[in-house]
Amino acid sequence: MMDAEEVARLKALMEWEGRRTAPPQGFPALPDMPAGRYTSPEYFALEMEHVFRKSWLFAGHMDEIPERGCWMRWHNAGDPIVIVHGMDGKVRAFHNTCRHRGAPVVTEDRGKSSRLMCGYHNWTYKTDGSLVGVPERRDFPEDFDLSCRGLLPVRCELFGKVIFVNFDQGAMPLLDWMGPLAREWEEFAFDRIRLAARHSFDLKCNWKVAMEANMEVYHVPFIHPTTVAPLVDSTRNLNTLYPNGHARMLAPPPRQTDREHVRAIDSPPGWQPIATVGELGRSCTQSYTLFPNWVSPLSNYFVPPLLFWPTSLGTTRLELVTMALDWGDAPAPDLWTVPDAAQPNGRQMSRIILEDTQFGEAIQHSMQGSAFRSVPLSYQEARIYAFHQSLDRMIGEANVPAHLRVEQVIGPEWVWPNDPRAAQMVREASQARDAAE
């Protein structure tokens, strides 16, 4: 949890952002980003190979595999995976591929069993992945070694009750990947929040087009005039860049707004507050980017990540998740979707999500045209530029063709724990005092 000094510094910086008349001193001019980053099959292939195969990715919640022997399928990043709550209590992930002839080990989305059995030839595995049963064992060589033919593992670690996976066996541990976010997220009770809702919708645009609509507040007054704008003062928004591509935006409500009485995206009556959340989580809108594809506001009522899964160069699966403290006998809270009157028990995206996604298909179609040549970004959109720098670093800058590469102009001096804005704010305050004396 942030201490009082850190909270005071961030509050002061938000006010400073509202007063500035230009980008911070020394902040680099952001070169135009190449248009092909959104339209090139070559760049998309590099993202799939290097970013989504080597990053920690949200996979699920312990409520989906609550007991020993429970398992769930997951295939949001290409390879089919099975995530298992082992009989020994440990959560593991494996490629959902039998080591015999490649059939899936499980074919349902969820189930519970003390063994995982491939339906093709009944090869049987324990929940720790080890192969323990091969029918007609006599027909295999005497030295056929079952111990080296277990299910192939996928890295799997928990943050509280949230499950993450990583295809890279040599990847850094999840907590190291999260860096300072792990400390900042402690106050949001990840070890106690339950999974309340999880729904997916298909979008007809590149995954970055969809995601970047949630990585800046430049658009808020124009796209969200009656939903988000009453909660967020875009002029006082404070962006923070973190190692490993993560970022945070922090914005107070407009001065004339009493946030306690505005519920456009806050909790409805009856939701249980998270008592450990500090002042900023209660009074401001703070949204985090967890590289590569998680964006989420965090507050004293909910943890509601939006996940952007590439399904092709020009299509995305948007996953909308709501996690909150136990809601008892009340209906499960769902921040991002509402009932769909056209489908029994169906859901549709909420008004805010519809506002953010309304132009995606048209933008993608326009981007494919000859008039789309580059992307100029402002200081207020620096989270997006820094995100693209991180994409190229994850891919390996030498692997990115020169005509698709972004320049690495935002240096480490602008990445947490460094922040030249704080020193500039102090200098300006001192100059103002001197001028007044």
Short mmCIF file of C-alpha atoms in Angstrom, two decimals:
data_model
loop_
_atom_site.label_atom_id
_atom_site.label_comp_id
_atom_site.label_asym_id
_atom_site.label_seq_id
_atom_site.Cartn_x
_atom_site.Cartn_y
_atom_site.Cartn_z
CA MET A 1 0.00 0.00 0.00
CA MET A 2 1.22 3.52 -0.75
CA ASP A 3 2.40 5.52 2.23
CA ALA A 4 1.21 9.05 2.99
CA GLU A 5 4.28 10.68 1.42
CA GLU A 6 3.78 8.83 -1.87
CA VAL A 7 0.07 9.68 -1.93
CA ALA A 8 0.83 13.36 -1.31
CA ARG A 9 3.43 13.39 -4.08
CA LEU A 10 1.03 11.83 -6.61
CA LYS A 11 -1.76 14.22 -5.66
CA ALA A 12 0.59 17.15 -6.11
CA LEU A 13 1.72 15.84 -9.49
CA MET A 14 -1.89 15.51 -10.68
CA GLU A 15 -2.42 19.17 -9.83
CA TRP A 16 0.85 20.06 -11.56
CA GLU A 17 -0.32 18.20 -14.70
CA GLY A 18 -3.44 20.38 -14.69
CA ARG A 19 -1.36 23.57 -14.53
CA ARG A 20 1.34 22.79 -17.10
CA THR A 21 1.22 24.60 -20.45
CA ALA A 22 3.54 22.23 -22.33
CA PRO A 23 4.97 18.73 -21.95
CA PRO A 24 7.46 18.33 -19.08
CA GLN A 25 10.92 19.74 -19.59
CA GLY A 26 13.13 17.23 -21.33
CA PHE A 27 10.34 14.90 -22.34
CA PRO A 28 11.22 13.62 -25.81
CA ALA A 29 9.23 14.51 -28.89
CA LEU A 30 7.57 11.26 -29.92
CA PRO A 31 8.34 10.25 -33.50
CA ASP A 32 5.46 9.07 -35.65
CA MET A 33 4.85 5.34 -35.29
CA PRO A 34 4.80 3.32 -38.52
CA ALA A 35 1.30 2.47 -39.78
CA GLY A 36 2.35 -1.10 -40.50
CA ARG A 37 2.44 -1.94 -36.81
CA TYR A 38 -1.34 -2.29 -37.07
CA THR A 39 -1.62 -3.77 -40.56
CA SER A 40 1.52 -5.81 -41.27
CA PRO A 41 1.25 -9.63 -41.18
CA GLU A 42 5.01 -9.66 -40.56
CA TYR A 43 4.76 -7.58 -37.42
CA PHE A 44 1.73 -9.51 -36.19
CA ALA A 45 3.70 -12.77 -36.52
CA LEU A 46 6.52 -11.26 -34.46
CA GLU A 47 4.04 -10.28 -31.72
CA MET A 48 2.62 -13.78 -31.58
CA GLU A 49 6.03 -15.43 -31.49
CA HIS A 50 7.87 -13.17 -29.07
CA VAL A 51 5.30 -11.25 -27.01
CA PHE A 52 2.48 -13.68 -26.37
CA ARG A 53 4.85 -16.64 -26.06
CA LYS A 54 7.11 -14.97 -23.50
CA SER A 55 4.84 -12.80 -21.31
CA TRP A 56 2.81 -13.61 -18.23
CA LEU A 57 -0.83 -13.82 -19.33
CA PHE A 58 -4.06 -13.80 -17.35
CA ALA A 59 -5.58 -17.27 -17.52
CA GLY A 60 -8.26 -17.46 -14.86
CA HIS A 61 -9.30 -17.39 -11.24
CA MET A 62 -9.22 -20.03 -8.54
CA ASP A 63 -13.02 -19.93 -8.42
CA GLU A 64 -12.93 -21.70 -11.79
CA ILE A 65 -10.94 -24.62 -10.35
CA PRO A 66 -11.90 -24.35 -6.67
CA GLU A 67 -11.22 -27.91 -5.50
CA ARG A 68 -8.49 -30.49 -5.88
CA GLY A 69 -8.98 -32.36 -9.13
CA CYS A 70 -10.72 -29.45 -10.88
CA TRP A 71 -9.41 -28.44 -14.28
CA MET A 72 -10.23 -25.93 -17.02
CA ARG A 73 -9.30 -25.47 -20.64
CA TRP A 74 -7.60 -22.29 -21.82
CA HIS A 75 -6.63 -21.35 -25.37
CA ASN A 76 -6.58 -17.56 -25.57
CA ALA A 77 -2.97 -17.37 -26.75
CA GLY A 78 -2.80 -20.08 -29.36
CA ASP A 79 -1.71 -23.42 -27.91
CA PRO A 80 -4.48 -25.27 -26.05
CA ILE A 81 -3.76 -25.53 -22.34
CA VAL A 82 -5.32 -27.33 -19.40
CA ILE A 83 -5.00 -25.70 -15.97
CA VAL A 84 -5.28 -28.16 -13.10
CA HIS A 85 -5.87 -27.84 -9.37
CA GLY A 86 -3.75 -30.82 -8.42
CA MET A 87 -4.65 -33.50 -5.93
CA ASP A 88 -1.67 -32.20 -3.95
CA GLY A 89 -3.22 -28.72 -3.85
CA LYS A 90 -0.82 -27.13 -6.33
CA VAL A 91 -2.07 -25.31 -9.44
CA ARG A 92 -0.31 -26.31 -12.66
CA ALA A 93 -0.74 -25.79 -16.38
CA PHE A 94 0.02 -28.19 -19.20
CA HIS A 95 -0.27 -28.29 -22.95
CA ASN A 96 -3.60 -30.01 -23.59
CA THR A 97 -1.88 -32.51 -25.85
CA CYS A 98 -1.51 -36.22 -25.18
CA ARG A 99 2.07 -37.42 -25.54
CA HIS A 100 0.90 -40.38 -27.63
CA ARG A 101 -0.65 -39.07 -30.86
CA GLY A 102 -1.53 -35.50 -30.01
CA ALA A 103 -5.19 -35.76 -29.08
CA PRO A 104 -6.48 -33.35 -26.42
CA VAL A 105 -6.37 -34.73 -22.90
CA VAL A 106 -9.58 -32.89 -21.96
CA THR A 107 -12.34 -31.88 -24.35
CA GLU A 108 -14.73 -29.99 -22.05
CA ASP A 109 -14.23 -26.48 -20.74
CA ARG A 110 -14.27 -27.62 -17.11
CA GLY A 111 -14.33 -30.79 -15.12
CA LYS A 112 -13.11 -32.60 -12.05
CA SER A 113 -11.16 -35.83 -11.81
CA SER A 114 -8.23 -37.31 -9.97
CA ARG A 115 -6.84 -38.38 -13.36
CA LEU A 116 -6.69 -36.84 -16.83
CA MET A 117 -7.45 -39.39 -19.52
CA CYS A 118 -7.08 -38.94 -23.26
CA GLY A 119 -10.26 -40.19 -24.89
CA TYR A 120 -8.48 -41.48 -28.00
CA HIS A 121 -6.44 -44.34 -26.51
CA ASN A 122 -6.99 -43.80 -22.77
CA TRP A 123 -3.47 -42.74 -21.92
CA THR A 124 -3.85 -41.56 -18.33
CA TYR A 125 -2.07 -38.80 -16.43
CA LYS A 126 -2.03 -37.74 -12.79
CA THR A 127 -2.89 -34.14 -11.96
CA ASP A 128 0.84 -33.41 -11.66
CA GLY A 129 1.15 -34.30 -15.36
CA SER A 130 2.94 -37.62 -14.97
CA LEU A 131 1.93 -40.47 -17.25
CA VAL A 132 0.66 -43.39 -15.19
CA GLY A 133 -1.44 -45.48 -17.57
CA VAL A 134 -0.83 -46.88 -21.06
CA PRO A 135 -3.30 -49.51 -22.32
CA GLU A 136 -1.78 -52.60 -23.95
CA ARG A 137 1.52 -51.83 -22.36
CA ARG A 138 2.86 -55.16 -23.66
CA ASP A 139 2.86 -53.83 -27.22
CA PHE A 140 5.41 -51.14 -26.44
CA PRO A 141 9.14 -51.85 -26.01
CA GLU A 142 10.28 -53.03 -22.60
CA ASP A 143 12.39 -49.89 -22.17
CA PHE A 144 9.48 -47.55 -23.03
CA ASP A 145 9.91 -44.94 -20.28
CA LEU A 146 6.66 -43.46 -19.01
CA SER A 147 8.52 -41.04 -16.73
CA CYS A 148 9.73 -38.91 -19.66
CA ARG A 149 6.35 -38.81 -21.42
CA GLY A 150 4.27 -36.78 -19.02
CA LEU A 151 2.21 -33.78 -20.12
CA LEU A 152 4.42 -30.90 -21.19
CA PRO A 153 4.25 -28.12 -18.58
CA VAL A 154 3.46 -24.45 -19.06
CA ARG A 155 4.70 -21.97 -16.46
CA CYS A 156 1.85 -21.21 -14.05
CA GLU A 157 1.89 -18.88 -11.05
CA LEU A 158 -0.67 -17.12 -8.87
CA PHE A 159 -1.09 -13.55 -7.77
CA GLY A 160 -3.55 -13.95 -4.93
CA LYS A 161 -6.36 -15.99 -6.49
CA VAL A 162 -5.61 -14.91 -10.06
CA ILE A 163 -3.91 -17.46 -12.32
CA PHE A 164 -1.23 -16.46 -14.85
CA VAL A 165 0.56 -18.61 -17.42
CA ASN A 166 3.69 -18.17 -19.51
CA PHE A 167 4.85 -20.38 -22.40
CA ASP A 168 8.48 -19.45 -21.77
CA GLN A 169 10.02 -21.91 -19.31
CA GLY A 170 12.91 -19.50 -18.77
CA ALA A 171 10.73 -16.48 -18.00
CA MET A 172 11.33 -14.44 -14.87
CA PRO A 173 8.95 -15.19 -11.95
CA LEU A 174 5.55 -13.50 -12.07
CA LEU A 175 6.28 -11.17 -9.13
CA ASP A 176 9.51 -10.01 -10.79
CA TRP A 177 7.58 -9.41 -14.01
CA MET A 178 5.01 -7.30 -12.17
CA GLY A 179 7.70 -5.34 -10.36
CA PRO A 180 6.29 -2.42 -8.32
CA LEU A 181 2.74 -3.27 -9.40
CA ALA A 182 2.80 -6.25 -7.06
CA ARG A 183 3.28 -3.90 -4.10
CA GLU A 184 0.75 -1.36 -5.33
CA TRP A 185 -1.85 -4.09 -5.92
CA GLU A 186 -1.61 -5.51 -2.39
CA GLU A 187 -4.35 -3.16 -1.16
CA PHE A 188 -6.88 -4.54 -3.67
CA ALA A 189 -7.27 -7.90 -1.93
CA PHE A 190 -6.28 -10.17 -4.81
CA ASP A 191 -6.10 -12.96 -2.24
CA ARG A 192 -9.79 -12.50 -1.34
CA ILE A 193 -11.61 -11.27 -4.44
CA ARG A 194 -13.96 -13.69 -6.18
CA LEU A 195 -14.65 -14.12 -9.87
CA ALA A 196 -18.04 -12.51 -10.47
CA ALA A 197 -18.27 -12.35 -14.27
CA ARG A 198 -16.25 -13.37 -17.32
CA HIS A 199 -17.53 -12.79 -20.87
CA SER A 200 -15.91 -12.53 -24.31
CA PHE A 201 -16.81 -10.55 -27.43
CA ASP A 202 -15.25 -10.56 -30.89
CA LEU A 203 -14.07 -7.27 -32.39
CA LYS A 204 -13.10 -6.59 -36.00
CA CYS A 205 -9.89 -4.69 -35.42
CA ASN A 206 -6.27 -5.26 -34.50
CA TRP A 207 -5.79 -6.00 -30.81
CA LYS A 208 -3.76 -2.82 -30.28
CA VAL A 209 -6.46 -0.64 -31.83
CA ALA A 210 -8.93 -2.03 -29.28
CA MET A 211 -6.55 -1.90 -26.34
CA GLU A 212 -5.17 1.58 -26.93
CA ALA A 213 -8.64 3.08 -26.56
CA ASN A 214 -8.19 2.22 -22.89
CA MET A 215 -4.64 3.57 -22.55
CA GLU A 216 -5.26 7.31 -22.78
CA VAL A 217 -7.80 9.86 -21.55
CA TYR A 218 -7.43 12.24 -24.50
CA HIS A 219 -10.66 10.75 -25.92
CA VAL A 220 -12.70 10.81 -22.71
CA PRO A 221 -14.49 14.19 -23.15
CA PHE A 222 -15.49 13.27 -26.70
CA ILE A 223 -16.39 9.57 -26.52
CA HIS A 224 -17.63 9.36 -22.91
CA PRO A 225 -19.30 12.74 -22.19
CA THR A 226 -21.94 11.32 -19.82
CA THR A 227 -20.28 8.12 -18.58
CA VAL A 228 -16.56 8.48 -17.84
CA ALA A 229 -16.10 12.25 -18.23
CA PRO A 230 -18.01 13.03 -14.98
CA LEU A 231 -15.47 10.88 -13.15
CA VAL A 232 -12.18 11.75 -14.84
CA ASP A 233 -10.46 15.12 -15.19
CA SER A 234 -8.36 14.39 -18.26
CA THR A 235 -6.37 17.61 -17.80
CA ARG A 236 -5.03 16.40 -14.44
CA ASN A 237 -4.28 12.86 -15.57
CA LEU A 238 -0.91 11.54 -14.39
CA ASN A 239 0.76 8.70 -16.34
CA THR A 240 3.47 6.55 -14.78
CA LEU A 241 5.64 4.14 -16.77
CA TYR A 242 7.00 1.00 -15.12
CA PRO A 243 9.65 -1.57 -16.04
CA ASN A 244 8.62 -4.49 -18.30
CA GLY A 245 6.10 -2.41 -20.23
CA HIS A 246 3.53 -1.81 -17.48
CA ALA A 247 1.94 1.58 -16.84
CA ARG A 248 -0.59 3.42 -14.68
CA MET A 249 -2.90 6.36 -15.23
CA LEU A 250 -4.19 8.27 -12.24
CA ALA A 251 -6.81 10.99 -12.56
CA PRO A 252 -9.01 12.81 -10.04
CA PRO A 253 -12.64 13.66 -10.76
CA PRO A 254 -13.46 17.10 -12.16
CA ARG A 255 -13.37 19.73 -9.44
CA GLN A 256 -17.12 20.30 -9.56
CA THR A 257 -17.88 16.59 -9.17
CA ASP A 258 -18.63 14.90 -5.87
CA ARG A 259 -17.35 11.45 -6.74
CA GLU A 260 -19.24 9.81 -3.92
CA HIS A 261 -22.49 10.58 -5.74
CA VAL A 262 -21.40 9.65 -9.26
CA ARG A 263 -21.87 5.98 -10.11
CA ALA A 264 -21.33 5.83 -13.86
CA ILE A 265 -18.55 3.26 -13.42
CA ASP A 266 -18.50 2.90 -9.65
CA SER A 267 -20.28 0.23 -7.66
CA PRO A 268 -24.03 0.03 -7.37
CA PRO A 269 -25.52 -0.08 -3.87
CA GLY A 270 -24.91 -3.37 -2.12
CA TRP A 271 -21.40 -4.07 -3.34
CA GLN A 272 -18.96 -4.85 -0.57
CA PRO A 273 -16.11 -2.32 -0.39
CA ILE A 274 -12.50 -3.44 -0.12
CA ALA A 275 -11.55 -1.80 3.16
CA THR A 276 -7.79 -2.01 2.57
CA VAL A 277 -7.88 0.26 -0.50
CA GLY A 278 -6.16 3.56 0.13
CA GLU A 279 -7.12 7.16 -0.56
CA LEU A 280 -6.27 7.23 -4.27
CA GLY A 281 -8.20 4.04 -5.00
CA ARG A 282 -11.23 5.51 -3.25
CA SER A 283 -11.09 9.03 -4.64
CA CYS A 284 -9.47 8.82 -8.08
CA THR A 285 -9.68 6.74 -11.22
CA GLN A 286 -6.56 4.67 -11.54
CA SER A 287 -6.08 2.26 -14.38
CA TYR A 288 -3.16 -0.09 -14.93
CA THR A 289 -1.70 -1.64 -18.03
CA LEU A 290 -0.16 -5.01 -17.23
CA PHE A 291 1.93 -5.80 -20.30
CA PRO A 292 1.05 -7.08 -22.78
CA ASN A 293 -2.77 -7.16 -22.88
CA TRP A 294 -4.38 -6.38 -19.50
CA VAL A 295 -5.94 -2.97 -18.81
CA SER A 296 -7.91 -2.46 -15.63
CA PRO A 297 -9.22 0.26 -13.38
CA LEU A 298 -8.80 -0.71 -9.73
CA SER A 299 -10.94 0.74 -6.97
CA ASN A 300 -12.29 0.03 -3.52
CA TYR A 301 -15.11 -2.02 -5.07
CA PHE A 302 -13.73 -4.09 -7.91
CA VAL A 303 -10.84 -5.48 -9.96
CA PRO A 304 -12.24 -5.57 -13.52
CA PRO A 305 -9.57 -6.39 -16.14
CA LEU A 306 -10.17 -6.01 -19.84
CA LEU A 307 -8.09 -8.53 -21.78
CA PHE A 308 -7.30 -8.10 -25.47
CA TRP A 309 -6.53 -11.38 -27.24
CA PRO A 310 -5.35 -11.29 -30.87
CA THR A 311 -7.27 -13.80 -33.00
CA SER A 312 -5.89 -12.59 -36.35
CA LEU A 313 -4.20 -9.49 -37.73
CA GLY A 314 -7.55 -7.69 -37.92
CA THR A 315 -9.63 -9.36 -35.21
CA THR A 316 -9.57 -9.41 -31.42
CA ARG A 317 -11.36 -11.26 -28.67
CA LEU A 318 -12.17 -8.83 -25.87
CA GLU A 319 -12.55 -10.57 -22.53
CA LEU A 320 -14.43 -8.62 -19.85
CA VAL A 321 -13.85 -9.78 -16.28
CA THR A 322 -15.25 -8.54 -12.97
CA MET A 323 -13.70 -9.60 -9.66
CA ALA A 324 -14.98 -8.35 -6.32
CA LEU A 325 -15.35 -9.31 -2.68
CA ASP A 326 -18.03 -11.86 -1.83
CA TRP A 327 -21.48 -10.54 -2.73
CA GLY A 328 -23.41 -13.03 -0.59
CA ASP A 329 -26.96 -13.65 -1.75
CA ALA A 330 -27.07 -10.61 -4.05
CA PRO A 331 -26.70 -11.05 -7.82
CA ALA A 332 -23.08 -11.43 -8.90
CA PRO A 333 -21.69 -7.99 -9.86
CA ASP A 334 -20.81 -7.47 -13.51
CA LEU A 335 -19.19 -4.14 -14.29
CA TRP A 336 -18.72 -4.49 -18.04
CA THR A 337 -21.79 -6.30 -19.43
CA VAL A 338 -25.59 -6.05 -19.21
CA PRO A 339 -28.41 -8.46 -20.07
CA ASP A 340 -29.07 -8.90 -23.78
CA ALA A 341 -32.81 -8.81 -24.36
CA ALA A 342 -32.38 -10.58 -27.71
CA GLN A 343 -30.83 -13.70 -26.18
CA PRO A 344 -32.07 -15.71 -23.21
CA ASN A 345 -29.40 -15.46 -20.51
CA GLY A 346 -27.21 -13.57 -22.99
CA ARG A 347 -25.01 -10.59 -22.25
CA GLN A 348 -23.96 -7.57 -24.24
CA MET A 349 -21.26 -5.00 -23.67
CA SER A 350 -22.08 -2.14 -21.33
CA ARG A 351 -22.44 1.40 -22.60
CA ILE A 352 -18.88 2.36 -21.67
CA ILE A 353 -17.39 -0.60 -23.54
CA LEU A 354 -19.62 0.06 -26.53
CA GLU A 355 -18.38 3.65 -26.57
CA ASP A 356 -14.75 2.49 -26.52
CA THR A 357 -15.20 -0.13 -29.24
CA GLN A 358 -17.64 1.66 -31.55
CA PHE A 359 -14.99 2.82 -34.04
CA GLY A 360 -12.73 -0.25 -34.01
CA GLU A 361 -13.91 -1.88 -37.23
CA ALA A 362 -14.02 1.42 -39.12
CA ILE A 363 -10.55 2.37 -37.85
CA GLN A 364 -9.13 -0.97 -38.97
CA HIS A 365 -10.75 -0.61 -42.39
CA SER A 366 -9.35 2.90 -42.70
CA MET A 367 -5.91 1.77 -41.59
CA GLN A 368 -5.80 -0.71 -44.46
CA GLY A 369 -6.11 2.21 -46.91
CA SER A 370 -3.28 4.16 -48.50
CA ALA A 371 -3.99 7.33 -46.51
CA PHE A 372 -2.92 5.76 -43.20
CA ARG A 373 0.83 6.29 -43.11
CA SER A 374 1.91 6.95 -39.54
CA VAL A 375 0.68 7.69 -36.02
CA PRO A 376 1.65 10.95 -34.25
CA LEU A 377 1.17 10.80 -30.47
CA SER A 378 1.01 13.50 -27.82
CA TYR A 379 2.60 13.57 -24.38
CA GLN A 380 -0.76 12.56 -22.93
CA GLU A 381 -0.62 9.44 -25.14
CA ALA A 382 2.89 8.51 -24.01
CA ARG A 383 1.62 5.29 -22.43
CA ILE A 384 0.85 4.06 -25.93
CA TYR A 385 4.26 5.01 -27.32
CA ALA A 386 6.03 3.41 -24.34
CA PHE A 387 3.91 0.30 -24.85
CA HIS A 388 5.13 0.06 -28.45
CA GLN A 389 8.72 0.52 -27.32
CA SER A 390 8.19 -2.44 -24.99
CA LEU A 391 6.71 -4.53 -27.81
CA ASP A 392 9.86 -4.01 -29.88
CA ARG A 393 12.15 -4.75 -26.94
CA MET A 394 10.22 -7.94 -26.22
CA ILE A 395 10.46 -8.98 -29.86
CA GLY A 396 14.09 -7.92 -30.03
CA GLU A 397 14.77 -4.67 -31.85
CA ALA A 398 17.05 -6.41 -34.34
CA ASN A 399 14.17 -8.73 -35.27
CA VAL A 400 11.86 -5.84 -36.19
CA PRO A 401 12.26 -4.59 -39.76
CA ALA A 402 13.43 -0.99 -39.83
CA HIS A 403 10.28 0.26 -41.54
CA LEU A 404 8.15 -1.18 -38.71
CA ARG A 405 10.33 -0.26 -35.73
CA VAL A 406 9.68 2.54 -33.24
CA GLU A 407 12.52 4.66 -31.93
CA GLN A 408 13.37 4.04 -28.28
CA VAL A 409 13.15 7.72 -27.34
CA ILE A 410 11.54 7.36 -23.89
CA GLY A 411 14.53 6.44 -21.81
CA PRO A 412 14.83 4.88 -18.35
CA GLU A 413 14.94 8.34 -16.79
CA TRP A 414 11.16 8.47 -17.39
CA VAL A 415 10.49 4.98 -16.01
CA TRP A 416 9.68 4.27 -12.35
CA PRO A 417 11.18 4.94 -9.88
CA ASN A 418 12.55 7.90 -11.87
CA ASP A 419 10.27 10.85 -12.59
CA PRO A 420 11.79 14.18 -13.74
CA ARG A 421 8.36 15.81 -13.39
CA ALA A 422 8.68 15.80 -9.61
CA ALA A 423 11.89 17.84 -9.71
CA GLN A 424 10.37 20.26 -12.22
CA MET A 425 7.33 20.70 -9.98
CA VAL A 426 9.56 21.53 -7.01
CA ARG A 427 11.63 24.00 -9.05
CA GLU A 428 8.54 25.80 -10.32
CA ALA A 429 7.08 26.01 -6.81
CA SER A 430 10.36 27.47 -5.53
CA GLN A 431 10.46 30.00 -8.38
CA ALA A 432 6.88 31.03 -7.67
CA ARG A 433 7.72 31.60 -3.97
CA ASP A 434 10.78 33.64 -4.90
CA ALA A 435 8.73 35.76 -7.30
CA ALA A 436 6.11 36.42 -4.63
CA GLU A 437 8.65 37.62 -2.06
#
